[in-house]
């Protein structure tokens, strides 16, 4: 294209210049990358299954009116889904702001206290086992580029990784969506059955099955033992629901 | 003491051997360290304020019975507080298990594919600007100790930091406790007032004030502009509550 022909990109030195080719190694799939989204869905789904179940079960012992239970349940699902989604969005945004603020401060320190910040790189590399000329040379190389210097400090001194762009939106959708989907499972029997006691029974069975399946899938996705994960999720969900039902019946009875 | 005299500790080489003293620098308090706990309290408090408020407000338009609203509200607070606390505990435990699993795998790879794993250290240091003898020497130094080698890969290749011990318990208490405390604020007017409409009004005002104060404190603790934080939290909390009230009234009306 003409525009490109007028201002061609100068050949830039690649970061791979002088780097030998990689020896054979394990496939990159060996490490699990989607843990953050799985974690978000897990949080949303676990809360969505247990909180509306517990609310409905608690009310079922006090008011024998399924339409009222459905109303309260849907209000709780809507509030919980939007609140957890928004909360996750804000938390991720706060992380991004926090990272940016710390990076600005760290950058400023390389201007205000250059010797000290250079020494901190030296101390970190020293702890990695570097000594003598290698230590001095490596410190010089890292501090030669201020962006790199600051990035190195962010990771090794502050142990902060740069938040991924778009993480806030993805996290909000994963947590909020999982909450809404999870919440409709324990509530659906109160919609389709007219009597409260059978609805509570069906809701308990459906929630227990959903917790077990979901715990199993979550553990598998994280590369952990699925059977233990299923029992874990079922046990925790059951305990949460039992506490909530007890509170509601104590207050309401 | 006699026991010490019999088996004295051999003088071990300190990791500071050969490291020059630090030049003067900024006070360590300049960086904010408690962000994780503040973040946890923020999540729990935001959810605790908005979800029970929205549930109570949604029900207030459908049933004019404060005892019933209090029962549903307490069930929701108990379920939400326990569920978010337990959820945070499990998420932190999952992080710890995930870190340990990835570290074992990375350790195994240094036995199965030592050349490849050495090359990965070389590639990372190359990207940090090291070249030639310095690059080779620094790679040798890091890979000379297998624990250090693996730690280096965890941080720079996988971008994983070792989870703090005790983090799961602290996170559970911070999120769950904040949820319980936050939830009692919007619910209390329905306990102390007998009519539904004035209770809804007082609950709305108290929740709005609590969201504003809490948003202000949270932003201050994170080193962000407090006024913006207050408006932000109030706006989000109000939006969440409005959506939930709308759903409850649509279904129940």
XYZ file of C-alpha atoms in Angstrom:
506
model
C 0.000 0.000 0.000
C 1.219 3.499 -0.844
C 1.107 4.714 2.738
C 3.342 1.870 3.840
C 5.700 2.537 0.953
C 6.163 6.157 2.069
C 6.915 5.327 5.708
C 8.292 1.784 5.754
C 8.947 0.212 9.140
C 12.672 0.212 9.821
C 13.890 -3.351 10.540
C 13.889 -3.385 14.337
C 16.246 -5.612 16.315
C 14.237 -8.582 17.580
C 14.478 -9.526 21.270
C 15.553 -12.917 19.990
C 18.797 -11.525 18.467
C 21.623 -13.805 19.507
C 19.315 -16.234 21.312
C 19.984 -19.876 20.321
C 17.001 -21.968 19.124
C 15.092 -23.790 21.892
C 16.013 -27.424 22.627
C 13.083 -29.874 22.503
C 10.782 -29.628 25.500
C 7.319 -30.460 26.833
C 4.240 -29.283 24.910
C 3.044 -25.876 26.171
C -0.420 -27.386 26.856
C 1.150 -29.163 29.836
C 0.508 -26.058 31.938
C -3.057 -25.034 32.641
C -3.734 -21.465 31.563
C -7.480 -20.893 32.112
C -7.344 -21.051 35.900
C -8.573 -17.497 36.454
C -11.784 -17.925 34.456
C -12.401 -21.374 35.941
C -11.875 -19.834 39.352
C -14.353 -17.039 38.570
C -16.995 -19.466 37.317
C -16.384 -21.657 40.367
C -16.964 -18.756 42.773
C -20.106 -17.580 40.972
C -21.572 -21.057 40.569
C -20.891 -22.100 44.173
C -22.507 -18.930 45.554
C -25.360 -19.086 43.029
C -26.200 -22.679 43.929
C -25.998 -22.295 47.712
C -27.377 -18.829 48.535
C -30.701 -19.031 46.637
C -31.116 -22.676 47.738
C -30.590 -21.730 51.363
C -32.868 -18.702 51.148
C -35.672 -20.748 49.590
C -35.198 -23.627 52.043
C -35.158 -21.183 54.966
C -38.361 -19.516 53.802
C -40.006 -22.865 53.039
C -40.000 -23.648 56.752
C -41.647 -20.320 57.618
C -44.045 -19.481 54.780
C -45.799 -22.228 52.800
C -46.206 -20.074 49.694
C -44.210 -21.026 46.611
C -44.947 -17.774 44.700
C -43.513 -15.778 47.621
C -40.434 -18.036 47.773
C -39.931 -17.616 44.014
C -40.225 -13.823 44.311
C -37.682 -13.641 47.141
C -35.446 -16.140 45.350
C -35.466 -14.257 42.045
C -34.777 -10.968 43.852
C -31.843 -12.627 45.624
C -30.527 -14.172 42.377
C -30.795 -10.861 40.517
C -29.161 -8.940 43.371
C -26.485 -11.589 43.933
C -25.665 -12.055 40.254
C -25.391 -8.342 39.531
C -23.572 -7.628 42.826
C -20.988 -10.402 42.405
C -20.466 -9.529 38.727
C -20.084 -5.820 39.498
C -17.938 -6.602 42.529
C -15.609 -8.717 40.409
C -15.461 -5.983 37.778
C -14.554 -3.350 40.363
C -12.010 -5.605 42.086
C -10.258 -6.260 38.763
C -10.353 -2.549 37.914
C -8.922 -1.774 41.359
C -6.096 -4.254 40.694
C -5.349 -2.511 37.393
C -5.363 0.938 39.047
C -3.216 -0.366 41.910
C -0.682 -1.862 39.494
C -0.510 1.389 37.520
C -0.106 3.480 40.712
C 2.671 1.222 42.057
C 4.429 1.249 38.681
C 4.358 5.068 38.545
C 5.803 5.199 42.069
C 8.482 2.637 41.247
C 9.344 4.565 38.053
C 9.617 7.818 40.046
C 11.945 6.107 42.534
C 14.370 5.237 39.703
C 14.695 9.020 39.169
C 14.732 10.052 42.855
C 16.855 7.223 44.303
C 18.696 5.656 41.312
C 21.532 4.163 43.435
C 19.086 2.564 45.821
C 16.923 1.123 43.043
C 20.030 -0.206 41.255
C 21.118 -1.799 44.542
C 17.709 -3.467 44.838
C 18.197 -5.119 41.429
C 21.689 -6.147 42.577
C 20.302 -7.622 45.817
C 17.611 -9.592 43.952
C 20.114 -11.041 41.458
C 22.519 -11.762 44.328
C 19.790 -13.831 45.973
C 19.403 -15.680 42.636
C 23.027 -16.792 43.022
C 24.821 -14.266 40.788
C 28.259 -13.064 42.013
C 31.175 -10.857 40.972
C 31.397 -9.659 37.354
C 28.299 -11.608 36.323
C 26.306 -9.875 39.084
C 27.583 -6.410 38.108
C 27.088 -7.046 34.382
C 23.564 -8.413 34.777
C 22.590 -5.443 36.980
C 23.955 -3.044 34.349
C 22.045 -4.828 31.566
C 18.710 -4.718 33.384
C 19.093 -1.085 34.507
C 20.204 0.033 31.012
C 16.547 0.270 29.960
C 14.323 2.096 32.450
C 11.091 0.330 31.419
C 12.782 -3.034 31.859
C 14.310 -1.945 35.151
C 10.906 -0.936 36.515
C 9.221 -4.108 35.166
C 11.886 -6.190 36.894
C 11.239 -4.397 40.210
C 7.468 -4.787 39.861
C 7.778 -8.518 39.464
C 10.616 -9.331 41.809
C 10.403 -6.695 44.539
C 6.644 -6.086 44.676
C 5.597 -9.503 43.269
C 2.972 -7.840 41.103
C 2.091 -9.147 37.642
C 0.577 -6.782 35.121
C -3.194 -7.421 35.058
C -4.389 -8.689 31.670
C -6.383 -6.146 29.659
C -10.076 -7.054 29.490
C -9.825 -9.097 32.660
C -12.426 -6.973 34.512
C -15.151 -7.566 31.908
C -14.384 -11.292 31.541
C -14.354 -11.753 35.303
C -17.670 -9.903 35.734
C -19.402 -11.975 33.049
C -17.984 -15.284 34.348
C -18.898 -14.703 38.016
C -22.230 -12.924 37.453
C -23.343 -15.334 34.707
C -22.402 -18.404 36.743
C -24.320 -16.976 39.719
C -27.488 -16.455 37.647
C -27.306 -19.925 36.037
C -26.483 -21.584 39.359
C -29.270 -19.764 41.202
C -32.029 -20.895 38.842
C -31.327 -24.587 39.571
C -32.432 -24.671 43.257
C -35.290 -22.240 42.592
C -36.892 -24.021 39.610
C -38.831 -26.663 41.643
C -40.688 -23.864 43.467
C -41.777 -22.554 40.059
C -42.978 -25.891 38.670
C -44.444 -27.497 41.812
C -47.343 -25.969 43.717
C -46.702 -27.501 47.168
C -43.789 -26.298 49.292
C -42.574 -29.593 50.852
C -42.091 -31.565 47.612
C -40.488 -28.478 46.032
C -38.000 -28.276 48.924
C -37.193 -31.982 48.504
C -36.669 -31.719 44.731
C -34.668 -28.515 45.211
C -32.378 -30.237 47.753
C -31.753 -33.206 45.442
C -31.147 -30.997 42.374
C -28.792 -28.704 44.287
C -26.841 -31.662 45.709
C -26.478 -33.192 42.220
C -25.472 -29.825 40.722
C -22.852 -29.225 43.466
C -21.404 -32.716 42.938
C -21.225 -32.446 39.131
C -19.847 -28.926 39.311
C -17.222 -29.828 41.948
C -16.145 -32.764 39.801
C -15.821 -30.630 36.638
C -14.025 -27.832 38.486
C -11.425 -30.177 39.988
C -10.877 -31.815 36.573
C -10.360 -28.421 34.917
C -7.834 -27.455 37.610
C -5.961 -30.772 37.270
C -6.906 -31.883 40.809
C -8.532 -35.217 41.869
C -12.190 -34.993 40.650
C -13.718 -37.304 43.252
C -12.261 -35.285 46.124
C -13.384 -32.058 44.422
C -16.961 -33.327 44.084
C -17.166 -34.348 47.765
C -15.525 -31.088 48.839
C -17.973 -28.871 46.925
C -20.983 -30.935 48.051
C -19.821 -30.802 51.691
C -19.191 -27.059 51.713
C -22.404 -26.237 49.856
C -24.386 -28.449 52.208
C -22.812 -26.842 55.290
C -23.504 -23.324 54.008
C -27.123 -24.187 53.224
C -27.615 -25.855 56.627
C -26.335 -22.758 58.491
C -28.588 -20.450 56.490
C -31.674 -22.654 56.902
C -31.023 -22.843 60.647
C -30.805 -19.038 60.942
C -33.971 -18.484 58.908
C -35.972 -21.060 60.907
C -34.668 -19.798 64.269
C -35.677 -16.242 63.418
C -38.868 -17.103 61.577
C -40.123 -19.907 63.845
C 22.812 -23.681 77.002
C 24.386 -27.180 77.153
C 22.379 -28.556 74.233
C 23.555 -25.720 72.020
C 27.112 -26.227 73.166
C 27.044 -29.887 72.072
C 25.593 -29.248 68.598
C 26.468 -25.666 67.714
C 25.073 -24.297 64.478
C 27.843 -24.136 61.922
C 28.201 -20.563 60.670
C 26.179 -20.710 57.449
C 26.972 -18.419 54.536
C 24.369 -15.646 54.543
C 22.628 -14.755 51.274
C 24.037 -11.281 51.871
C 27.674 -12.467 51.520
C 29.450 -10.060 49.218
C 26.403 -7.788 48.889
C 27.275 -4.114 49.511
C 25.184 -2.166 52.064
C 22.080 -0.498 50.624
C 22.332 3.173 49.597
C 19.728 5.472 51.188
C 16.255 5.058 49.726
C 12.546 5.690 50.290
C 10.905 4.382 53.472
C 9.378 0.920 52.932
C 5.947 2.245 54.031
C 5.758 4.058 50.695
C 4.287 0.913 49.136
C 0.889 -0.261 50.268
C 1.022 -3.847 51.514
C -2.473 -4.655 52.848
C -4.213 -4.487 49.477
C -5.402 -8.099 49.527
C -7.243 -7.803 52.856
C -8.696 -4.406 51.908
C -9.803 -5.967 48.637
C -11.443 -8.859 50.495
C -13.269 -6.560 52.914
C -14.340 -4.398 49.988
C -15.862 -7.362 48.123
C -17.660 -8.674 51.217
C -18.933 -5.261 52.325
C -20.157 -4.253 48.859
C -22.065 -7.529 48.419
C -23.335 -7.473 52.016
C -24.703 -3.959 51.681
C -26.354 -4.387 48.294
C -27.765 -7.928 48.186
C -29.757 -7.880 51.475
C -30.853 -4.284 50.773
C -32.132 -5.243 47.334
C -33.826 -8.384 48.591
C -35.618 -6.475 51.365
C -36.578 -3.622 49.036
C -37.829 -6.079 46.421
C -39.952 -7.919 48.975
C -41.209 -4.649 50.505
C -43.069 -3.936 47.266
C -44.741 -7.350 47.269
C -45.409 -8.277 50.908
C -46.082 -5.618 53.536
C -44.804 -7.754 56.407
C -41.612 -6.633 58.131
C -41.137 -9.888 60.121
C -41.234 -11.847 56.843
C -38.743 -9.436 55.233
C -36.426 -9.774 58.252
C -36.629 -13.578 58.084
C -35.802 -13.660 54.372
C -33.121 -11.014 54.877
C -31.408 -12.858 57.742
C -31.519 -16.122 55.776
C -29.911 -14.323 52.824
C -27.259 -12.662 55.038
C -26.405 -15.952 56.753
C -26.276 -17.832 53.438
C -24.372 -15.042 51.674
C -21.863 -14.490 54.487
C -21.070 -18.170 54.928
C -21.059 -18.820 51.159
C -18.748 -15.910 50.300
C -16.442 -16.691 53.234
C -16.282 -20.393 52.353
C -15.950 -19.551 48.663
C -12.982 -17.287 49.391
C -11.411 -19.974 51.578
C -11.757 -22.599 48.858
C -10.515 -20.232 46.138
C -7.384 -19.441 48.170
C -6.857 -23.142 48.931
C -7.265 -23.905 45.214
C -4.611 -21.270 44.437
C -2.247 -22.928 46.919
C -2.896 -26.411 45.452
C -2.516 -25.050 41.931
C 0.808 -23.391 42.785
C 2.104 -26.597 44.392
C 0.977 -28.710 41.393
C 2.604 -26.334 38.892
C 5.792 -26.229 40.951
C 6.008 -30.034 41.059
C 5.522 -30.159 37.294
C 8.141 -27.460 36.713
C 10.555 -29.297 39.038
C 9.984 -32.547 37.134
C 10.683 -30.761 33.847
C 14.141 -29.726 35.114
C 14.875 -33.474 35.393
C 13.126 -34.571 32.162
C 14.117 -31.656 29.879
C 17.096 -29.950 31.586
C 18.434 -28.363 28.354
C 15.056 -26.924 27.495
C 14.483 -25.548 31.009
C 17.989 -24.032 31.023
C 17.226 -22.460 27.657
C 14.023 -20.972 29.097
C 16.052 -19.231 31.841
C 18.459 -18.045 29.130
C 15.574 -16.688 27.020
C 14.072 -14.823 29.992
C 17.400 -13.219 30.931
C 18.029 -12.425 27.249
C 14.730 -10.506 27.217
C 15.972 -8.634 30.319
C 18.848 -7.329 28.207
C 21.662 -9.735 29.233
C 24.083 -10.798 26.460
C 27.243 -12.820 25.910
C 29.295 -13.955 28.905
C 27.026 -12.142 31.362
C 24.005 -14.023 29.944
C 25.781 -17.401 30.099
C 27.168 -16.733 33.590
C 23.826 -15.553 35.026
C 22.048 -18.602 33.543
C 24.668 -20.883 35.120
C 24.291 -19.149 38.498
C 20.497 -19.479 38.574
C 20.454 -23.096 37.365
C 23.222 -24.112 39.823
C 20.582 -24.510 42.561
C 17.518 -26.493 41.452
C 15.135 -24.869 43.975
C 16.210 -21.409 42.802
C 15.969 -22.490 39.164
C 12.373 -23.689 39.662
C 11.420 -20.591 41.695
C 12.776 -18.402 38.906
C 10.669 -20.261 36.315
C 7.544 -20.052 38.499
C 7.819 -16.317 38.704
C 9.075 -15.390 35.264
C 7.680 -18.094 32.991
C 4.368 -18.880 34.728
C 3.974 -15.507 36.501
C 2.867 -17.277 39.672
C 3.731 -15.972 43.141
C 3.777 -18.372 46.051
C 0.491 -17.901 47.978
C 1.056 -16.604 51.523
C 0.450 -19.212 54.233
C -2.744 -18.505 56.199
C -4.170 -16.491 53.337
C -7.235 -18.758 52.968
C -8.364 -18.272 56.581
C -7.727 -14.510 56.569
C -9.571 -14.095 53.291
C -12.563 -16.121 54.500
C -12.869 -14.104 57.718
C -12.455 -10.746 55.947
C -15.004 -11.429 53.175
C -17.536 -13.365 55.273
C -17.314 -10.975 58.239
C -17.662 -7.905 56.051
C -20.695 -9.478 54.366
C -22.415 -10.141 57.723
C -21.666 -6.654 59.081
C -22.674 -4.999 55.806
C -25.898 -6.986 55.528
C -27.210 -5.987 58.968
C -27.156 -2.282 58.027
C -29.924 -2.305 55.369
C -31.951 -4.893 57.303
C -31.991 -3.166 60.704
C -34.821 -0.666 59.918
C -37.172 -3.582 59.208
C -36.372 -4.904 62.690
C -36.945 -1.625 64.540
C -39.822 -0.153 62.521
C -43.210 -1.871 62.269
C -44.417 -0.333 58.971
C -42.864 -1.395 55.676
C -42.742 1.931 53.760
C -40.811 3.971 56.389
C -38.495 1.000 56.945
C -37.740 0.904 53.196
C -37.028 4.651 53.228
C -34.705 4.468 56.261
C -33.024 1.369 54.815
C -32.371 3.186 51.507
C -30.853 6.217 53.266
C -28.705 4.092 55.616
C -27.461 1.907 52.750
C -26.615 4.948 50.599
C -24.659 6.524 53.491
C -22.879 3.246 54.244
C -21.923 2.770 50.561
C -20.567 6.333 50.375
C -18.527 6.112 53.603
C -17.244 2.674 52.706
C -16.306 3.691 49.140
C -14.465 6.703 50.528
C -12.506 4.631 53.095
C -11.711 1.908 50.570
C -10.309 4.381 48.013
C -8.252 6.070 50.750
C -6.809 2.734 51.891
C -5.870 1.876 48.290
C -4.254 5.290 47.722
C -6.865 6.307 45.111
C -8.981 9.526 45.042
C -11.549 9.120 47.898
C -14.294 11.328 46.385
C -14.313 9.344 43.157
C -14.275 6.080 45.142
C -17.303 7.163 47.212
C -19.342 8.117 44.131
C -18.258 4.958 42.335
C -19.347 2.625 45.147
C -22.621 4.494 45.672
C -23.387 4.394 41.939
C -22.637 0.690 41.539
C -24.491 -0.280 44.733
C -27.505 1.793 43.679
C -27.538 0.224 40.200
C -27.312 -3.298 41.599
C -30.141 -2.620 44.059
C -32.329 -1.049 41.363
C -31.963 -4.084 39.068
C -32.807 -6.480 41.877
C -35.824 -4.464 43.060
C -37.089 -4.310 39.474
C -36.830 -8.087 39.073
C -38.569 -8.785 42.379
C -41.437 -6.370 41.662
C -41.867 -7.597 38.084
C -42.125 -11.189 39.265
C -44.099 -10.527 42.430
C -46.399 -7.760 41.148
